[in-house]
mmCIF file of C-alpha atoms in Angstrom:
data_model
loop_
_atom_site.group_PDB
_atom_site.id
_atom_site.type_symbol
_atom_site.label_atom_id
_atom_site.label_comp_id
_atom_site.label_asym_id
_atom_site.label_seq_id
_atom_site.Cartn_x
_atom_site.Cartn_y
_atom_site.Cartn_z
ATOM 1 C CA UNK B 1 2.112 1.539 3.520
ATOM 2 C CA UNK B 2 2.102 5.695 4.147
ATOM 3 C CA UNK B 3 -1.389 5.796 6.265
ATOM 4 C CA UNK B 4 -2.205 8.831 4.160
ATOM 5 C CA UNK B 5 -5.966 7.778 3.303
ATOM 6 C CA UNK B 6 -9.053 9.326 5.233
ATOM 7 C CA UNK B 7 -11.669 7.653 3.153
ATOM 8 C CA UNK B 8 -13.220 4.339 3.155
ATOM 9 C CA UNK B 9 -10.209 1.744 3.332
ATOM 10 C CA UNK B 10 -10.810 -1.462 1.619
ATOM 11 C CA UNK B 11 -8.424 -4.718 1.005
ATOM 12 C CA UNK B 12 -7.059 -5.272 -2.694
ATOM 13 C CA UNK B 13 -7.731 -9.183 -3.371
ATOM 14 C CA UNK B 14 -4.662 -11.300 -4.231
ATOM 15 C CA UNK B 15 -4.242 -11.827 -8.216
ATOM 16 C CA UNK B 16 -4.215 -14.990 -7.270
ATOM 17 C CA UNK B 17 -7.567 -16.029 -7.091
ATOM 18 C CA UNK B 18 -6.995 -19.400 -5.446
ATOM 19 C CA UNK B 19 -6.798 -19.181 -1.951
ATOM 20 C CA UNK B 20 -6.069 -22.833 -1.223
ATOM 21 C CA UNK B 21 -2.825 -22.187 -4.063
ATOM 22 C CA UNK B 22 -2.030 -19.273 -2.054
ATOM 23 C CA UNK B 23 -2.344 -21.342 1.002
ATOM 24 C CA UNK B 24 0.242 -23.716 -0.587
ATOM 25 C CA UNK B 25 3.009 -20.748 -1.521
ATOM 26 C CA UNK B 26 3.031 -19.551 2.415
ATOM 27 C CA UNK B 27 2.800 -22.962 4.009
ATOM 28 C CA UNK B 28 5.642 -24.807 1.639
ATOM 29 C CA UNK B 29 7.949 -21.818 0.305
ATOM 30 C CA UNK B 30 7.206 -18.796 2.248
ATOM 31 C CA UNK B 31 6.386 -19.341 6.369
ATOM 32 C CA UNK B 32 9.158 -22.450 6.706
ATOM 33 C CA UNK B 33 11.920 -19.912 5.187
ATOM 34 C CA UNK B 34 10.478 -16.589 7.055
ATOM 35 C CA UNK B 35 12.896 -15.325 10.173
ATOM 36 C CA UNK B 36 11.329 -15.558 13.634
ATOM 37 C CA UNK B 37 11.619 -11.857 14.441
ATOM 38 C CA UNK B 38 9.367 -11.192 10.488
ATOM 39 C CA UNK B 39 7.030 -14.069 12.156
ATOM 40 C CA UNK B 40 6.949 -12.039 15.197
ATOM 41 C CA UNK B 41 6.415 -8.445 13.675
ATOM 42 C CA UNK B 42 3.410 -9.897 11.064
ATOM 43 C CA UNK B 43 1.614 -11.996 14.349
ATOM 44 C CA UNK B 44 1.594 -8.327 15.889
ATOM 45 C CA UNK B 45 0.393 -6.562 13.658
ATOM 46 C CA UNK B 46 -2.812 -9.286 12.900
ATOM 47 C CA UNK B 47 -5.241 -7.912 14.840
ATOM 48 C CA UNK B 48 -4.576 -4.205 13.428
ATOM 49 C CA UNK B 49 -7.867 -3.148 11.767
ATOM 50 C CA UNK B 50 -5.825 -2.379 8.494
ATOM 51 C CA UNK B 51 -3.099 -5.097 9.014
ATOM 52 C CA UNK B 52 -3.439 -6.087 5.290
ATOM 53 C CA UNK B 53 -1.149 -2.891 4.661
ATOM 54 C CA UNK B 54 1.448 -4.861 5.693
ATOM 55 C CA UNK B 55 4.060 -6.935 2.931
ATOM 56 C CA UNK B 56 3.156 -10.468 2.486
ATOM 57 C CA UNK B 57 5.619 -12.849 3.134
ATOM 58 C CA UNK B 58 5.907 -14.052 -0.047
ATOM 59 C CA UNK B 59 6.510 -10.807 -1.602
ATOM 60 C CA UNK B 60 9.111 -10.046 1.269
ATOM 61 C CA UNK B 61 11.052 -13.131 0.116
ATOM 62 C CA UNK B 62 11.388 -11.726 -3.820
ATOM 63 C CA UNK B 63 12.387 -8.705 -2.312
ATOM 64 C CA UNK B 64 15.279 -10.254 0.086
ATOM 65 C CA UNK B 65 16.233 -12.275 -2.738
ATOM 66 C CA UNK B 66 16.852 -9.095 -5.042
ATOM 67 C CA UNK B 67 18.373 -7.021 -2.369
ATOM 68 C CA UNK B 68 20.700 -10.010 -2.747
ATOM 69 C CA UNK B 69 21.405 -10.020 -5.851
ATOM 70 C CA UNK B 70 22.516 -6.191 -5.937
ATOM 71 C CA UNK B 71 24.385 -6.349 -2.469
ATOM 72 C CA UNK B 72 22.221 -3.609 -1.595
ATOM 73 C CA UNK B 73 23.618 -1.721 2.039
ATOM 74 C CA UNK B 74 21.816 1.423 1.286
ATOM 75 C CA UNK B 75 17.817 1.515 0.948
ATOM 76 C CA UNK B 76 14.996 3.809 1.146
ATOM 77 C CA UNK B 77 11.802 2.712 2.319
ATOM 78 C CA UNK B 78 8.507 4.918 1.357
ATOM 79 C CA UNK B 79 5.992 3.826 3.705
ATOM 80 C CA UNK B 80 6.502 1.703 6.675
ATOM 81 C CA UNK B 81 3.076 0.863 8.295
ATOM 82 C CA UNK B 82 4.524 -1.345 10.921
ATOM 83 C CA UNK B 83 7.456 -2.253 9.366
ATOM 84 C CA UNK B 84 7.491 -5.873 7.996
ATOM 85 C CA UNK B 85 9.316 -5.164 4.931
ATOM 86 C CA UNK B 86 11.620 -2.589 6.529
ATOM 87 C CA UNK B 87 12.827 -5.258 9.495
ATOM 88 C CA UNK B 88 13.063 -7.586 6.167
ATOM 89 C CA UNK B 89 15.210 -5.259 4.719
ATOM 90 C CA UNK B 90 17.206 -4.454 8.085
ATOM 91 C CA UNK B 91 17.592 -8.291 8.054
ATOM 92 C CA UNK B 92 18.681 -8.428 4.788
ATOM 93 C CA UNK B 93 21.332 -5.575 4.702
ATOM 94 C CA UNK B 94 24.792 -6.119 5.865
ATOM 95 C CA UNK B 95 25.011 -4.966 9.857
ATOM 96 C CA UNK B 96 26.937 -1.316 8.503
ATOM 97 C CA UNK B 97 23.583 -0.888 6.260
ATOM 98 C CA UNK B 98 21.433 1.619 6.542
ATOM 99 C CA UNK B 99 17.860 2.810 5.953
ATOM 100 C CA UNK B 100 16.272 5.807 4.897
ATOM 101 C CA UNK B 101 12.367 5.061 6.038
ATOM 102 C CA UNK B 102 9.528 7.405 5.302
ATOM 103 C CA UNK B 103 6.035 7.691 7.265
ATOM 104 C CA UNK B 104 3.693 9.787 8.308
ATOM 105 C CA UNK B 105 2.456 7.539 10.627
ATOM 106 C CA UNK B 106 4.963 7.333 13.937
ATOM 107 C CA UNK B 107 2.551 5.026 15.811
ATOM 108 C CA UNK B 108 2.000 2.013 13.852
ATOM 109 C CA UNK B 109 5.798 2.396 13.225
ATOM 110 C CA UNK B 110 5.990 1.824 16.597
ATOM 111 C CA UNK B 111 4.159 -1.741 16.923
ATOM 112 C CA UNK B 112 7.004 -2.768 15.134
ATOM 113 C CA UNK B 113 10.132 -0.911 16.106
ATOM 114 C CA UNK B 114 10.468 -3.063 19.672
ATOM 115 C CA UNK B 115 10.817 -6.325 17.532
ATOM 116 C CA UNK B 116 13.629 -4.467 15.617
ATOM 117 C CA UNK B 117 15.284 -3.383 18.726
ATOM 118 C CA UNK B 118 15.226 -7.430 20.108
ATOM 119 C CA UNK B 119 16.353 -8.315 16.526
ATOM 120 C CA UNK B 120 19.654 -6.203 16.695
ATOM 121 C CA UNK B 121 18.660 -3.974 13.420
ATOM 122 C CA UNK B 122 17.361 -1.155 14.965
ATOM 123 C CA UNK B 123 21.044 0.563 14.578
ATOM 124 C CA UNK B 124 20.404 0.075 10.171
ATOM 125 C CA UNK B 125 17.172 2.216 10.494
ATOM 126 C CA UNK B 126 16.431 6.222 10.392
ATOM 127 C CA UNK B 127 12.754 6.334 10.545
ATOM 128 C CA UNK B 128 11.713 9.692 9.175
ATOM 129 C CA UNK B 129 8.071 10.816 10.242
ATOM 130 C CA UNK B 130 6.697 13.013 7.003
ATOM 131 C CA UNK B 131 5.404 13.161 3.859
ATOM 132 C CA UNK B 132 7.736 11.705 1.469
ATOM 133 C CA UNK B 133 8.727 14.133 -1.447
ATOM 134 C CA UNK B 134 9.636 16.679 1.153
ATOM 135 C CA UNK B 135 12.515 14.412 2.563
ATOM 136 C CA UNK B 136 13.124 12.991 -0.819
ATOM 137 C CA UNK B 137 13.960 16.570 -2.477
ATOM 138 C CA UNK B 138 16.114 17.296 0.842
ATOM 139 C CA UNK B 139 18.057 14.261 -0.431
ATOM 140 C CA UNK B 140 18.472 15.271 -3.723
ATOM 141 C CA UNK B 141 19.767 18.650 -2.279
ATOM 142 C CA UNK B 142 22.834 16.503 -1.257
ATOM 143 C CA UNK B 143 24.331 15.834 -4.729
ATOM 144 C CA UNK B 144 26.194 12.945 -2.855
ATOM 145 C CA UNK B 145 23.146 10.948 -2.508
ATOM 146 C CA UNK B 146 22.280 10.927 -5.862
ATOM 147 C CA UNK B 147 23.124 7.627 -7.262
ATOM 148 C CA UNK B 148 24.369 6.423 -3.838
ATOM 149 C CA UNK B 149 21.135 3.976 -2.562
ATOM 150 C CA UNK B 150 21.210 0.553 -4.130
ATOM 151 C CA UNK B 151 17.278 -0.723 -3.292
ATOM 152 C CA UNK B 152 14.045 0.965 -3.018
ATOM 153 C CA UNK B 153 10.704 0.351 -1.649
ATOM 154 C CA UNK B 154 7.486 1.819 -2.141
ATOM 155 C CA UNK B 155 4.280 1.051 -0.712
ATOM 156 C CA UNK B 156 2.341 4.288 -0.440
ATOM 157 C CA UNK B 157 0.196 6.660 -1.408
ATOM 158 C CA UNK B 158 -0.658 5.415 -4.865
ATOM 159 C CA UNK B 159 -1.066 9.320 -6.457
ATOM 160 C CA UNK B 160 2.249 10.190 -6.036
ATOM 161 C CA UNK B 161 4.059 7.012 -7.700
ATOM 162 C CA UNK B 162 4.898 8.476 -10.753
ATOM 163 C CA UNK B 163 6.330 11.894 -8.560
ATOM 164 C CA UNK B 164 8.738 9.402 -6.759
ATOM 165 C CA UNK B 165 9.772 7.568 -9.625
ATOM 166 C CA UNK B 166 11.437 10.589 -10.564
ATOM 167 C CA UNK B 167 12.893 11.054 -7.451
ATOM 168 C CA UNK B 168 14.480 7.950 -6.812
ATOM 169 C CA UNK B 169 15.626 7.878 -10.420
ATOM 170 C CA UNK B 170 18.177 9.792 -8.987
ATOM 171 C CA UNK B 171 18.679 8.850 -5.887
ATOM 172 C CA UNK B 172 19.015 4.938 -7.057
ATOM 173 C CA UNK B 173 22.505 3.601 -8.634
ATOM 174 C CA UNK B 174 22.523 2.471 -11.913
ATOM 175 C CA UNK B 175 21.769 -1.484 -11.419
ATOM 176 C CA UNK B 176 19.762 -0.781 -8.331
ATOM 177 C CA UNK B 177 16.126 -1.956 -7.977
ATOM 178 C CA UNK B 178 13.281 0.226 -7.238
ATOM 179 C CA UNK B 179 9.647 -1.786 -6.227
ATOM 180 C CA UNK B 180 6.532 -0.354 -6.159
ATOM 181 C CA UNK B 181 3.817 -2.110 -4.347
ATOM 182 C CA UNK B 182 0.006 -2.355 -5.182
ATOM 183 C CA UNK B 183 0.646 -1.814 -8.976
ATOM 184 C CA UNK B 184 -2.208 -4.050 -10.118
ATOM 185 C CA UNK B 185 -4.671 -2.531 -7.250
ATOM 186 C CA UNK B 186 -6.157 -6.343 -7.156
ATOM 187 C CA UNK B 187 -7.269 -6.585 -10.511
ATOM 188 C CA UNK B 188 -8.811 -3.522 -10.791
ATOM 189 C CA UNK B 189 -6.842 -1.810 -13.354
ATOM 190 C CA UNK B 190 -8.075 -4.190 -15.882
ATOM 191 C CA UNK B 191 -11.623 -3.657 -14.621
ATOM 192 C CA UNK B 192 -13.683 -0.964 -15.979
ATOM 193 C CA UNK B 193 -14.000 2.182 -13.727
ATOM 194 C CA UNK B 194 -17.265 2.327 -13.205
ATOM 195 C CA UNK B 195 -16.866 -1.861 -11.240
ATOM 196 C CA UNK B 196 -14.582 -0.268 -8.940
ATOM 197 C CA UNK B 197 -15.849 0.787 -5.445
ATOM 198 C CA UNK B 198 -15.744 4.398 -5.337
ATOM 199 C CA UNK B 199 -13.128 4.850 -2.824
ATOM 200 C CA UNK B 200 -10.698 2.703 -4.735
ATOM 201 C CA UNK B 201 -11.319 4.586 -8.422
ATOM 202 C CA UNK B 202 -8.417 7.239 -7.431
ATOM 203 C CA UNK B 203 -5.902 4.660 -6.978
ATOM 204 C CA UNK B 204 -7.249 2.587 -10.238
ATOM 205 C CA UNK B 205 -6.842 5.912 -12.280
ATOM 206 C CA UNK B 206 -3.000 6.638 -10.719
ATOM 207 C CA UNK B 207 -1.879 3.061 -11.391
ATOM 208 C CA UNK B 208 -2.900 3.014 -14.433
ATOM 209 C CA UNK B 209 -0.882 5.851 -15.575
ATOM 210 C CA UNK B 210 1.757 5.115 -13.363
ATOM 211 C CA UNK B 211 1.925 1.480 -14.746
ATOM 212 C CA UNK B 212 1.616 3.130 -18.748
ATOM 213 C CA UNK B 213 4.581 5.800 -18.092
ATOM 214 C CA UNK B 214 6.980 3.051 -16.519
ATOM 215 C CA UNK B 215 6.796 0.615 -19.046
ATOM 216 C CA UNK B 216 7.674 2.967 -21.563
ATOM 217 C CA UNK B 217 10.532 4.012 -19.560
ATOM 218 C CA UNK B 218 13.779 3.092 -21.406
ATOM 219 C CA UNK B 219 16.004 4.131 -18.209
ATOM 220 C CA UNK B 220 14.823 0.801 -16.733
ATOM 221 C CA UNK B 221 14.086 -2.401 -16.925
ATOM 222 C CA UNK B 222 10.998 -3.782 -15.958
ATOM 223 C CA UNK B 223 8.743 -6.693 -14.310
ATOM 224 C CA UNK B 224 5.275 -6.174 -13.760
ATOM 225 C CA UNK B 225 4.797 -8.955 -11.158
ATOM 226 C CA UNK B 226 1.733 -10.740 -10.215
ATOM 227 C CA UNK B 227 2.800 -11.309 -6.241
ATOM 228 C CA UNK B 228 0.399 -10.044 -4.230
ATOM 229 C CA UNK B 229 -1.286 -7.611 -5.672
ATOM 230 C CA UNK B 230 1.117 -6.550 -7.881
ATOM 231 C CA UNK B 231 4.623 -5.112 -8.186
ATOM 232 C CA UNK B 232 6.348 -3.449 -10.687
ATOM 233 C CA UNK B 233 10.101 -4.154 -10.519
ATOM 234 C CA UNK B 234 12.653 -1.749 -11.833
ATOM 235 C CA UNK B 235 16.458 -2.173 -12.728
ATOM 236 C CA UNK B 236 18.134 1.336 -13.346
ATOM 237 C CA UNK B 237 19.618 1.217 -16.562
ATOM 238 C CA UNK B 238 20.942 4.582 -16.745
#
């Protein structure tokens, strides 16, 4: 996740509410299928004081399994924290692959780029440190890129989803899949706005217009997933 927040930071809750059901997806689906290196890269990144930034490993496997499906080689990754679903991805890509990955944040980055190194991936990955629409629009200056990445991810700062939608509209193949992470800000998007903590209201009030103006996109197909704390799934359509 792009480390862009200054105020208060405070853990979404699951959707799922159970934590013992949780406790059963990870422990019988999720952990026994995760690669040693992703095991590595999520036990150092534990005792990080905002380590719940990081992808779950359940949502990592959805993601694998739809970078799959596309035979994605060429990604872009908006906001890396310390890079469990970008080492995923690296994992997941053929060994020519490569990675566009956006953060402001070099150091926690860092935490992670060592295990990527011992994994043999670190050759898939161009870590960019910077905002993101900056390097995004220098993209789209290239009119060979757009249409030329087959996955996206986006975990970030939550005001500016509907700003890269746009963006990787075009940068995105038709039949690629874009994900954007957090899209159900635990819960709180169905809560009313005045339950929210304070510090969290900004990125209830983004989501939910972010969530409104992508369903009624017709230039994609859509999946407003419950994993985690919600991802919306896109399929360029045109």
């Amino acid at each position: 996740m792009e480390s862009t927040i200054k105020r208060a930071i405070l853990p979404n809750p699951v959707i799922l509410q159970s934590e013992g059901l949780y406790e059963y997806i990870l422990d019988t689906a999720a952990y026994p299928r995760e690669a040693e290196p992703l095991k590595e890269l999520r036990k150092a990144t534990a005792s990080h004081p905002i380590a719940f930034f990081g992808t779950s490993p359940d949502a990592g496997q959805l993601m694998a399994m739809l970078m799959k499906l596309v035979h994605a080689k060429k990604t872009i990754e908006v906001g890396v924290f310390t890079g469990y679903s970008l080492l995923l991805t690296a994992l997941t890509i053929p060994d020519d692959g490569h990675i566009t990955a956006i953060d402001i944040n070099r150091e926690t980055f860092e935490i992670g780029f060592p295990i990527m190194q011992k994994a043999g991936v670190a050759h898939k990955i161009n870590f960019i440190e910077s905002q993101a629409l900056p390097v995004l629009d220098n993209l789209l200056e290239d009119k060979e890129n757009e249409g030329s990445f087959d996955f996206a991810f986006v975990d970030a700062d939550k005001e500016n989803y509907l700003s890269y939608h746009e963006r990787l509209m075009k940068l995105v193949k038709v039949g690629g899949i874009i994900i954007y992470d957090n899209t159900l800000w635990g819960g709180a998007v169905a809560s009313p706005e005045s339950s929210v903590p304070e510090p969290k209201r900004r990125g209830r009030n983004s989501l939910i217009e972010f969530n409104k103006v992508v369903s009624a996109d017709q230039r994609v197909d859509i999946s407003l997933a419950t994993i985690g704390d919600g991802m919306m799934i896109c399929s360029r359509l045109c």
